[in-house]
XYZ file of C-alpha atoms in Angstrom:
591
model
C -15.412 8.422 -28.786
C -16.786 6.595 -32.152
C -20.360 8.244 -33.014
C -23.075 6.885 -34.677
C -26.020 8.859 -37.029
C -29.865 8.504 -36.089
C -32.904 9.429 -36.616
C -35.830 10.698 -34.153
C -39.079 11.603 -35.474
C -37.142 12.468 -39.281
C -34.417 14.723 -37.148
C -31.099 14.265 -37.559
C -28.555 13.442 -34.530
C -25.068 11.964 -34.001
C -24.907 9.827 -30.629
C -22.094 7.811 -28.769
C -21.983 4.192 -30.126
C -22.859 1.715 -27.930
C -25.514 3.896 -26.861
C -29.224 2.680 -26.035
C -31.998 4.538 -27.316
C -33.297 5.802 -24.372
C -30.004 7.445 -23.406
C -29.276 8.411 -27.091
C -32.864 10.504 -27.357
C -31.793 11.941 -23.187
C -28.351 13.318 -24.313
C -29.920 15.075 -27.447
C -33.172 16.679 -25.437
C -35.942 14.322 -26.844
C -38.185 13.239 -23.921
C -39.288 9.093 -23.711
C -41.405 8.613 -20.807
C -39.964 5.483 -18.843
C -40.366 4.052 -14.895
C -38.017 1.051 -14.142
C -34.952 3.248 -15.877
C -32.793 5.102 -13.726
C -29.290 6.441 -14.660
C -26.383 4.943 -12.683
C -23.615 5.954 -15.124
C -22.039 7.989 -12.063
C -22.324 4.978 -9.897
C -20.593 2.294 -12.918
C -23.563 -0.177 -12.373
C -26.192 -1.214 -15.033
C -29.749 -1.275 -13.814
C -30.749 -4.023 -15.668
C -34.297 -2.993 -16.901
C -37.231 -5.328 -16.242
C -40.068 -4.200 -18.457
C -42.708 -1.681 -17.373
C -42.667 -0.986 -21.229
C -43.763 2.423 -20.928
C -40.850 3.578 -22.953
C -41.153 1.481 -26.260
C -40.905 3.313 -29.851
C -40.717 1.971 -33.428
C -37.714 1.582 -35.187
C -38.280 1.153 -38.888
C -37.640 -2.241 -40.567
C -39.013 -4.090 -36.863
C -42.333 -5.347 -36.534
C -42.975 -4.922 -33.158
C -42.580 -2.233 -30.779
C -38.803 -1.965 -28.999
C -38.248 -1.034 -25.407
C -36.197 2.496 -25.794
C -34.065 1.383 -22.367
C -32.944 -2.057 -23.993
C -32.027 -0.882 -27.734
C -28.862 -0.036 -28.916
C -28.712 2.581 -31.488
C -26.777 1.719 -34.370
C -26.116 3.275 -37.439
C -29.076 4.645 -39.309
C -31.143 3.773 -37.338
C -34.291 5.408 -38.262
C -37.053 6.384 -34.607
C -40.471 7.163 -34.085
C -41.043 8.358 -30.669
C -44.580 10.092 -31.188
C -47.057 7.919 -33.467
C -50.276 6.711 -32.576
C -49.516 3.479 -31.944
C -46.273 4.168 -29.865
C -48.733 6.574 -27.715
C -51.852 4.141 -27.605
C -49.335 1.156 -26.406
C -47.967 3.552 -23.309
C -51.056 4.548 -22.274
C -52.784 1.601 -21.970
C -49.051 -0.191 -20.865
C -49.823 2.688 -17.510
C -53.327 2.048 -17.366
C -52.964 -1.742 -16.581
C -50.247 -0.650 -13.805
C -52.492 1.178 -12.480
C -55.471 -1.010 -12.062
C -53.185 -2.804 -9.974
C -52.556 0.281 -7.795
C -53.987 1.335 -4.829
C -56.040 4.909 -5.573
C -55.541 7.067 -2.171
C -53.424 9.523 -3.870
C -54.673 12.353 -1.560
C -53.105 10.654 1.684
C -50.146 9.052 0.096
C -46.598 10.233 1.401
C -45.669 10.325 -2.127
C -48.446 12.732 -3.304
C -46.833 15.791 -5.386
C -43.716 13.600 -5.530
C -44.192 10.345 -7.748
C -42.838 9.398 -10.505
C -46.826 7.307 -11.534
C -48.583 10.138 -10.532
C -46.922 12.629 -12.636
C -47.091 10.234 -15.458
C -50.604 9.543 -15.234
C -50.776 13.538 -15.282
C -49.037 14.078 -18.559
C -50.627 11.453 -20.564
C -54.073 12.305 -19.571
C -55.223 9.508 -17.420
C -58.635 10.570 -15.737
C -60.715 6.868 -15.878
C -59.754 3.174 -14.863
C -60.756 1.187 -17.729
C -59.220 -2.147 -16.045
C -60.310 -3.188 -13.273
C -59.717 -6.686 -11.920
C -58.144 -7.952 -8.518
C -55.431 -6.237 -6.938
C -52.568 -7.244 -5.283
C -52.149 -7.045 -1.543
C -49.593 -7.053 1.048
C -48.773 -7.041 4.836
C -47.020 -3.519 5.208
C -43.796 -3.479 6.760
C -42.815 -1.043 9.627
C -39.296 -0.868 10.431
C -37.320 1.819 12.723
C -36.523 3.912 10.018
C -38.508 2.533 6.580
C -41.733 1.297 5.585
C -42.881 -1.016 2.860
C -46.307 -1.156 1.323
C -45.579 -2.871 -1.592
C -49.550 -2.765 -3.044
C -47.998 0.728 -4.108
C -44.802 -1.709 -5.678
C -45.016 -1.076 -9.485
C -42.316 -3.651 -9.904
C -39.382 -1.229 -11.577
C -36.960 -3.072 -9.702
C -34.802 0.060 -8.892
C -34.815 -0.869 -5.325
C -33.011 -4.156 -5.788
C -30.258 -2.663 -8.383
C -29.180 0.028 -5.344
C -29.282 -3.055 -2.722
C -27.600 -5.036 -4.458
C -25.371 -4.079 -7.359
C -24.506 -0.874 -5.526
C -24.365 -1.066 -1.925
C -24.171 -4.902 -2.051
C -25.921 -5.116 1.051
C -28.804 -7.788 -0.502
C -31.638 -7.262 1.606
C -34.041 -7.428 -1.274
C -35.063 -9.120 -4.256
C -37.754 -10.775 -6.114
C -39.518 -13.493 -4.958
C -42.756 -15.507 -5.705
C -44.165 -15.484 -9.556
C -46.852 -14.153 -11.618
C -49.464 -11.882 -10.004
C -48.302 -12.784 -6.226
C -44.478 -11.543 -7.366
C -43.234 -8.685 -4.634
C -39.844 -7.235 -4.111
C -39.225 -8.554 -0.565
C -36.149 -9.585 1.774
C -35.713 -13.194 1.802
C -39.010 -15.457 2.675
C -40.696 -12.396 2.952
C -39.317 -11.452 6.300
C -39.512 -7.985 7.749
C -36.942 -5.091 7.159
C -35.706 -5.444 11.025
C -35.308 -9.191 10.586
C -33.287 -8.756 7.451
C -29.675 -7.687 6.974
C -30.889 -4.160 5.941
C -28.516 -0.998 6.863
C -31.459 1.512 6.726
C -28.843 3.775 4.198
C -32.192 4.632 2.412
C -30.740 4.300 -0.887
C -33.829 2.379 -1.681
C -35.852 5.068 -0.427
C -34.224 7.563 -2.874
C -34.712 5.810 -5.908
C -38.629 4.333 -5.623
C -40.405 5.856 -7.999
C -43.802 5.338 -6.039
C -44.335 4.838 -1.969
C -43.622 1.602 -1.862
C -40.764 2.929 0.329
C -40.907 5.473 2.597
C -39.122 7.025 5.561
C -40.701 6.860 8.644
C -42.367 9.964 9.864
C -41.986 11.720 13.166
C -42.982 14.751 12.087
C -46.920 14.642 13.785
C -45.332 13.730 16.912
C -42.853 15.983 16.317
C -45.528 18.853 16.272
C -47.314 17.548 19.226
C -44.303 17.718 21.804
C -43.884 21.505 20.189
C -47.203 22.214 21.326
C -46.863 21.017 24.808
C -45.332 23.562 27.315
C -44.066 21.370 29.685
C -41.458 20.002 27.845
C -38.138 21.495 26.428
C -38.076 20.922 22.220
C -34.330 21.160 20.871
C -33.530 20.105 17.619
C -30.214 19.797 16.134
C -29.294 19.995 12.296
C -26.991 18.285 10.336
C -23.901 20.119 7.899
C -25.614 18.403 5.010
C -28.732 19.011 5.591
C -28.133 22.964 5.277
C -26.549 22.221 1.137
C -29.249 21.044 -0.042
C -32.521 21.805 1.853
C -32.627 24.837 -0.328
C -33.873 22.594 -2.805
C -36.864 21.773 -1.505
C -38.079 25.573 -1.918
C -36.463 26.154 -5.480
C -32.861 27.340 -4.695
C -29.991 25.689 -7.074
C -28.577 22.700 -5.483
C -25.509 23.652 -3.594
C -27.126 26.838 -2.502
C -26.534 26.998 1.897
C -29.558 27.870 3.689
C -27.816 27.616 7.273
C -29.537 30.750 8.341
C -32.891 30.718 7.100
C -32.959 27.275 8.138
C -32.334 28.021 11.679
C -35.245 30.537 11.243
C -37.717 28.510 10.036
C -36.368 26.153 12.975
C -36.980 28.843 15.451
C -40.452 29.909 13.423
C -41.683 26.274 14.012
C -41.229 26.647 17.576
C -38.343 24.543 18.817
C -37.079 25.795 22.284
C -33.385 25.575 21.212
C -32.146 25.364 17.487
C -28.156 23.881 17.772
C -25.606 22.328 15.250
C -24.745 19.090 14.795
C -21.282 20.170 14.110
C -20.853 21.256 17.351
C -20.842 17.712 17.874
C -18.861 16.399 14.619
C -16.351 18.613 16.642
C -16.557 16.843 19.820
C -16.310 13.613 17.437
C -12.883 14.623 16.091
C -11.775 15.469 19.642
C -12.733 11.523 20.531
C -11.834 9.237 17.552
C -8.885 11.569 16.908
C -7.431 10.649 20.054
C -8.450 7.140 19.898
C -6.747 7.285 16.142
C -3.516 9.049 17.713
C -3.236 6.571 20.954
C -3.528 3.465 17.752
C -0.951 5.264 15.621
C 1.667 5.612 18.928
C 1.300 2.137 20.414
C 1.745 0.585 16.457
C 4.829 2.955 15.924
C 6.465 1.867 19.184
C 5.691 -1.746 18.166
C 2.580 -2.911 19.531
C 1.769 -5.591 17.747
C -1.701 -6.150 19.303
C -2.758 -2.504 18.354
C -5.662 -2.577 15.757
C -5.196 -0.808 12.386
C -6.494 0.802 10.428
C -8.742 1.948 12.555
C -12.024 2.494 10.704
C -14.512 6.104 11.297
C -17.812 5.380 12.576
C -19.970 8.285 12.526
C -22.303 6.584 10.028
C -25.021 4.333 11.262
C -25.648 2.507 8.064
C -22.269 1.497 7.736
C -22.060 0.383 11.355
C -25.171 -1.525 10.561
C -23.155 -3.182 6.955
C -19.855 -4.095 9.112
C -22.154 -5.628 11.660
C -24.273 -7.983 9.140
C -21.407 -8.712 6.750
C -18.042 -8.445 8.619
C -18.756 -9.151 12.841
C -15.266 -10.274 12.963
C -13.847 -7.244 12.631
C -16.027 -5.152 15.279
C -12.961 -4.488 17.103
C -11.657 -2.449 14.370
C -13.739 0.753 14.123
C -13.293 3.592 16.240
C -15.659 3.277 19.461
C -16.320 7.011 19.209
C -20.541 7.527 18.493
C -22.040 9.438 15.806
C -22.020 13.274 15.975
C -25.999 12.772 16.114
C -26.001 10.094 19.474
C -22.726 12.963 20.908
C -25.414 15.806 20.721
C -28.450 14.096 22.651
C -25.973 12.023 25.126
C -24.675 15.699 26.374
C -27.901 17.518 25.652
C -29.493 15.275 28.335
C -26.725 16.052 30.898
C -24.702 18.452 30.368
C -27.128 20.964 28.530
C -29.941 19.875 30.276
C -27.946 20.168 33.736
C -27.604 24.261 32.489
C -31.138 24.733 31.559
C -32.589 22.934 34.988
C -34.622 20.450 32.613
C -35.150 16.815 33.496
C -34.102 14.041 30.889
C -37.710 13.276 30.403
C -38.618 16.764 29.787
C -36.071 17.436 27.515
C -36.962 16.500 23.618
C -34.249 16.093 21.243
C -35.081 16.153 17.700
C -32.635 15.564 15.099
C -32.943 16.705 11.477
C -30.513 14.409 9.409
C -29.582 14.158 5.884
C -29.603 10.104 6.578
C -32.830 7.537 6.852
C -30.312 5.179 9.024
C -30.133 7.864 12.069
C -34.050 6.822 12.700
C -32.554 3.337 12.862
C -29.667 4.439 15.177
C -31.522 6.601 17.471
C -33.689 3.432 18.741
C -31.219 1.525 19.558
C -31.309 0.579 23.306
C -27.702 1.165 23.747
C -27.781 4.631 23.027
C -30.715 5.255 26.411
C -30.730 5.815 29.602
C -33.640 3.765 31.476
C -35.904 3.636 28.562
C -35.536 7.135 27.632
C -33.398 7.544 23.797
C -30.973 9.817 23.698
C -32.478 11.190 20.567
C -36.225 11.167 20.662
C -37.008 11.641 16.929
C -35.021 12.001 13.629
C -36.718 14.228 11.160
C -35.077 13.911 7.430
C -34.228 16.736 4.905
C -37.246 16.247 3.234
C -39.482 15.672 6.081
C -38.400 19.352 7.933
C -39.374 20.927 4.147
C -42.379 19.199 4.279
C -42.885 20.982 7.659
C -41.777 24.221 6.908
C -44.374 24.576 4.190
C -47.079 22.741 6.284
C -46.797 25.882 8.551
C -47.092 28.270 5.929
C -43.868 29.645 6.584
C -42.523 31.815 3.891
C -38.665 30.072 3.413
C -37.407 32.398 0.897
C -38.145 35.756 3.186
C -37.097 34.306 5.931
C -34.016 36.642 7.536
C -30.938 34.868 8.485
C -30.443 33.621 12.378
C -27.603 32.158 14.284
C -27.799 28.749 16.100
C -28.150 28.952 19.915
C -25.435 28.633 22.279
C -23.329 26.210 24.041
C -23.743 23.719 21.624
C -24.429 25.704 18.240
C -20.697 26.591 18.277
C -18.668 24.580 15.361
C -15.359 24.814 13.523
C -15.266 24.484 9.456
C -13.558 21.135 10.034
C -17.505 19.697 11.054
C -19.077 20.776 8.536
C -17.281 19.095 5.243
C -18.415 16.069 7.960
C -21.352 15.728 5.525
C -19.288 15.059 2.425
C -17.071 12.208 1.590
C -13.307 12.537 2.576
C -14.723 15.456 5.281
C -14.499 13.393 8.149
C -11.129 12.273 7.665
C -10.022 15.278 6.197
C -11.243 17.272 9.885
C -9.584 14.160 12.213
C -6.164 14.993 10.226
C -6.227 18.825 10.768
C -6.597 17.939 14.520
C -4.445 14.866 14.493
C -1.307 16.353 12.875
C -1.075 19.059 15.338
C -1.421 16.829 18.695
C 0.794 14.394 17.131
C 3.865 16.682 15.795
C 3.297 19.438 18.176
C 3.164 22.250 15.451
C 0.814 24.775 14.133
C -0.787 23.655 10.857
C -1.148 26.416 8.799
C -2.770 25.176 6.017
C -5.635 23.245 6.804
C -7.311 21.895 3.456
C -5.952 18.331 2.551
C -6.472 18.863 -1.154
C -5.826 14.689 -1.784
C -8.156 13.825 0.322
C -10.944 15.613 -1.295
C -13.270 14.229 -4.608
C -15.448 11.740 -5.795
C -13.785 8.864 -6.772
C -15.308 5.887 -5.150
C -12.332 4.627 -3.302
C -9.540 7.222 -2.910
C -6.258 6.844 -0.673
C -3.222 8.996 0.206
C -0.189 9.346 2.150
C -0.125 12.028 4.560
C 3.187 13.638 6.217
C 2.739 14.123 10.130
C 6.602 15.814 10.140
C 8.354 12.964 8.925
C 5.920 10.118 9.762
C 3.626 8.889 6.717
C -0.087 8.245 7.538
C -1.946 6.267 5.213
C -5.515 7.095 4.318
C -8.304 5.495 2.312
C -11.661 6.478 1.838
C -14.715 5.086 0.449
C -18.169 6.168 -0.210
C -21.077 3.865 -1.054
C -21.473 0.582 0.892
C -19.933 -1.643 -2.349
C -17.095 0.102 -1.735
C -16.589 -0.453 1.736
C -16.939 -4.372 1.288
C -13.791 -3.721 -1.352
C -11.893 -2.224 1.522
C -13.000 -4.521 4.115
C -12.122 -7.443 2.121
C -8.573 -6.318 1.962
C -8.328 -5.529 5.995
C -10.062 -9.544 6.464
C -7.126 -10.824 3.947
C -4.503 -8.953 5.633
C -3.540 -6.772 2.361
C -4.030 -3.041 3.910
C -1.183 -1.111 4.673
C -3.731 2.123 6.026
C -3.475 3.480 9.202
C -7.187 5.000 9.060
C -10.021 5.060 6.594
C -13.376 6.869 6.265
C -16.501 5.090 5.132
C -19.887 6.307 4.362
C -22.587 4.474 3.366
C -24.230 6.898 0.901
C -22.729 7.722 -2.930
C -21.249 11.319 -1.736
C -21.620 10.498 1.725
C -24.428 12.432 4.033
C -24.817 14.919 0.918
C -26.469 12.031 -1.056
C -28.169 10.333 1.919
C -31.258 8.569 1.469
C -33.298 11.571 3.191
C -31.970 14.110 0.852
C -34.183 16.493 -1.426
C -33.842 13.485 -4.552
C -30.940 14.284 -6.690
C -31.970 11.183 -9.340
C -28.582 10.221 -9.764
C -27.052 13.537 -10.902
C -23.787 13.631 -10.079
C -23.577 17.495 -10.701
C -26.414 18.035 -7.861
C -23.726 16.082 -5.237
C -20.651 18.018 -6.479
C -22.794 21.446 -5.977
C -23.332 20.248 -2.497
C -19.885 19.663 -1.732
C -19.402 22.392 -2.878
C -21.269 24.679 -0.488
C -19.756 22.739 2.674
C -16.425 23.572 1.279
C -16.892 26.971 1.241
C -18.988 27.097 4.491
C -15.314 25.280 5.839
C -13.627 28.585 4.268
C -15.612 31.174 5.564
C -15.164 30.095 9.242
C -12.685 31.622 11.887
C -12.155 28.820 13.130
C -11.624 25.624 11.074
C -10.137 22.940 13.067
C -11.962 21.011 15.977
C -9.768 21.235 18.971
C -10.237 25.560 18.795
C -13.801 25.327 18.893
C -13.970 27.171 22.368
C -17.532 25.780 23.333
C -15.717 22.448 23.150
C -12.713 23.129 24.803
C -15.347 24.697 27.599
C -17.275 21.326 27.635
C -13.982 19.632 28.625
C -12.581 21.775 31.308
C -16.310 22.030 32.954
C -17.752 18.408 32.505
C -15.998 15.524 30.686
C -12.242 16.152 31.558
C -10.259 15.181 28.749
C -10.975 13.004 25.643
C -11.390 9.414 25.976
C -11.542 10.047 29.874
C -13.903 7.604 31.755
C -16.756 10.048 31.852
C -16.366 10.642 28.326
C -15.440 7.054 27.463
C -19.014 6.259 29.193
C -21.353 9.019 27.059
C -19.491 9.280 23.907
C -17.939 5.538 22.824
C -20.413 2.508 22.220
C -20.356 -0.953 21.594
C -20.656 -2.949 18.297
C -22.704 -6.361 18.079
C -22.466 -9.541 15.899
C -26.021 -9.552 13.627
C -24.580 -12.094 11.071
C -27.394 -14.547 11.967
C -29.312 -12.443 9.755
C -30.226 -14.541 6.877
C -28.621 -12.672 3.682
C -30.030 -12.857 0.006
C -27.527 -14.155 -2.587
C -26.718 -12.828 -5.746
C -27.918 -15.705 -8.999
């Protein structure tokens, strides 16, 4: 790589060429202050700044001050990050933001956690000095986000994820001048838009102009009332990273303390979601193995590849953007909708609870499971399923709102029937780890023999799009995989024009899948923080006796004493679902 010699602040430093400022002064430990920026190397998009000018510095020989995020170095060039006038011009660049910001800092959802806030902090902001007319909106309240855009500081982060990464285009900018707002199209509502609810928006607002929607008060109030039963089920990759949140390293698994703190906060039950990522694998493996047979005896109506569907916000992408192919993803329902759909019979049959007693609270790495928990096919006369999705964040947030002590907590193990789980559901929460767990299961039924090694090595990394060939004993299996909803659309394009040859492929909606999900501790684009969580599930996989899906005893149990056999009519009827045409969604295109 060609290098280039600088200057900061009369040190010397060698940089990449091609290089801008900003990222020139990051890579060599010199701190500019800056809002709309974010870094999407790992993601091979360019967030296109749009001016907040917070991060402006003189280079000598220019008259005016440059904006650090939109300079290229180049050779010589000669810096200066800390004068008085570079300081004077930020400050009062963040004091005119904030006169058009709303001041209830105390009650915000963001408070402790913003990006403005923590500015204000470090440059010494205490008084408004410009006051003037602020800019108002009608907040937007969705299933699973919420907009208040008078908290927008138009960064324009939002729209880069939306569009140039997960190309779902549910926002942009619209209107001019002082009424300007990042909106969907004609100002419309989330719900009316062709939003997945993936969050990624969510993850990257430096302010609360988006938020997650939060169950947690009513979470708290069905805890305190004895007549009903609380369970609460947890996620795989919720457990790598909610460490985080109470200063672990990232990729350092909390399973046990958080199934404490669980217990601590009162839930009745505390089970694993993997339990039902197992139960997944035992019904979109079969529905991938009855595909592969029918197409190998040549059944030319069979549907391939058949496409996993255990995320909600790509089930919500493939719905808005490709209808026409509905008939193509596995039927099979998340892990999550699994869980509550045999908590609320089976389980609750055990315990001698009524459905309406029973409360079933999921804690999910994903903003998109509040999304797919209300929708109507997924309850029983008015009464979900899932009651309330509580994200990684949100469950920190209400650890240390009880005053519970994380780091001293001592280990527990989830509850039984359904806190049982092979290693096979928990790389679930990590791209590749949901095909990866089908194929362990998959190879066996199919050939008939034991598989004695059970990690699929190819199948495993972070490359956006990834495929490989798989030998079932003499039959090849193709596999592709993709991880961030831009991504998907690639594959997806190729299935619409007829030019894929795979017999199955994984999607997630989230960069990383569920380990980068939009309700994750914020990992601000660090590609290091995902691999660490990966990481962790991996070895979690390792350390378990039993590591494929179809030995999970508590599952082979649930088959022999309630739903039969896979894909049987009883479970055909509580663990597959329906998929619905939403292109009449108006959709936002790209200039």
């Amino acid at each position: 790589m060609d290098t280039i010699n600088i200057k900061i602040d009369n040190k010397n430093f060698q940089v990449p060429k091609g290089t801008t400022i900003l990222e020139a002064a990051k890579s060599v430990g010199v701190k500019i202050p800056t809002l709309c920026h974010m870094h999407l190397h790992d993601l091979n998009v360019t967030h296109k700044p749009t001016g907040c000018r917070i991060c402006v510095v003189e280079v000598e020989g220019r008259k005016n001050l440059v904006p650090a995020c939109a300079t290229e170095c180049t050779p010589g060039m000669k810096i200066k990050n800390q004068t008085i006038r570079v300081l004077n011009s930020r400050k009062t660049v963040l004091e005119l933001i904030l006169s058009d910001h709303p001041s209830d800092c105390l009650i915000c959802p963001k408070n402790g956690d913003c990006d403005l806030q923590s500015m204000a902090q470090e440059m010494g902001i205490r008084h408004y000095y410009y006051k003037g007319e602020q800019s108002t909106y009608i907040k937007d309240r969705s299933a699973a986000i919420k907009r208040d855009m008078d908290k927008c500081i138009g960064c324009k982060r939002c729209v880069t994820m939306c569009n140039e990464v997960q190309t779902v285009g549910a926002l942009s900018s619209i209107n001019r001048g002082f009424m300007s707002v990042v909106a969907p199209a004609f100002q419309m509502d989330l719900e009316e838009s062709v939003c997945t609810y993936c969050g990624q928006c969510v993850a990257v607002c430096p302010t609360a102009a988006l938020t997650e929607i939060d169950h947690t008060k009513t979470v708290i109030r069905h805890l305190a009332d004895p007549s009903k039963t609380v369970i609460v089920q947890t996620a795989p990759a919720v457990r790598a990273a909610l460490g985080e949140e109470f200063g672990y390293d990232p990729g350092t698994l909390v399973t046990g303390k958080m199934t404490a703190a669980l217990k601590d906060l009162g839930f009745n039950y505390v089970f694993d979601t993997d339990f039902a990522a197992d139960l997944t694998i035992m019904e979109e493996g079969t529905e991938l193995l009855d595909r592969l047979t029918r197409h190998l005896n040549g059944d030319k109506t069979v549907k391939l590849p058949l496409l996993t569907s255990c995320c909600p916000g790509w089930v919500s992408f493939f719905e808005h953007h490709f209808p026409d192919m509905k008939d193509i993803p596995s039927t099979a329902r998340s892990p999550q909708q699994m869980f509550g759909a045999i908590a609320k019979t089976y389980l609750a049959d055990k315990l001698g609870v009524k459905r309406e007693d029973m409360i079933v609270v999921s804690i999910m790495p994903c903003l998109a499971k509040k999304y797919e928990r209300s929708r109507d096919e997924f309850s029983t006369d008015g009464n979900p399923d899932v009651d309330f999705v509580l994200s990684t964040r949100e469950l920190a947030r209400l650890v240390k709102q009880a005053g519970i002590d994380f780091k001293s907590l001592e280990p527990a193990e989830f509850d039984h029937p359904m806190g049982e789980s092979s290693g096979a559901a928990v790389i679930f929460g990590t791209t590749g780890g949901v095909i990866e767990a089908a194929v362990r299961t998959a190879y066996e039924v199919f050939t008939k023999e034991k598989l004695h090694k059970v990690e699929f090595q190819q199948l495993r990394g972070m490359d956006w799009i990834r495929e490989s060939t798989i030998d079932f004993n003499g039959t090849p299996i193709k596999i592709g995989i993709a991880h961030g909803l831009g991504n998907a659309r690639k594959l997806l394009e190729e299935i619409r024009d007829g030019k894929s040859e795979y017999h199955a492929i994984e999607i997630m909606a989230c960069p990383g899948g569920c380990i980068g999900g939009g309700g994750q501790p914020l990992h601000h684009g660090d590609s290091n923080i995902l691999l660490a969580r990966q990481k962790a599930l991996y070895a979690e996989d390792k350390s378990k006796v039993i590591r494929k899906s179809h030995e999970n005893p508590s599952i082979i149990k649930l088959y022999d004493d309630f739903l039969g056999a896979p894909n049987s009519e009883k479970a055909h009827h509580l663990l597959h679902t329906n998929y619905f045409d939403k292109s009449n969604h108006i959709e936002i295109t790209k200039e």
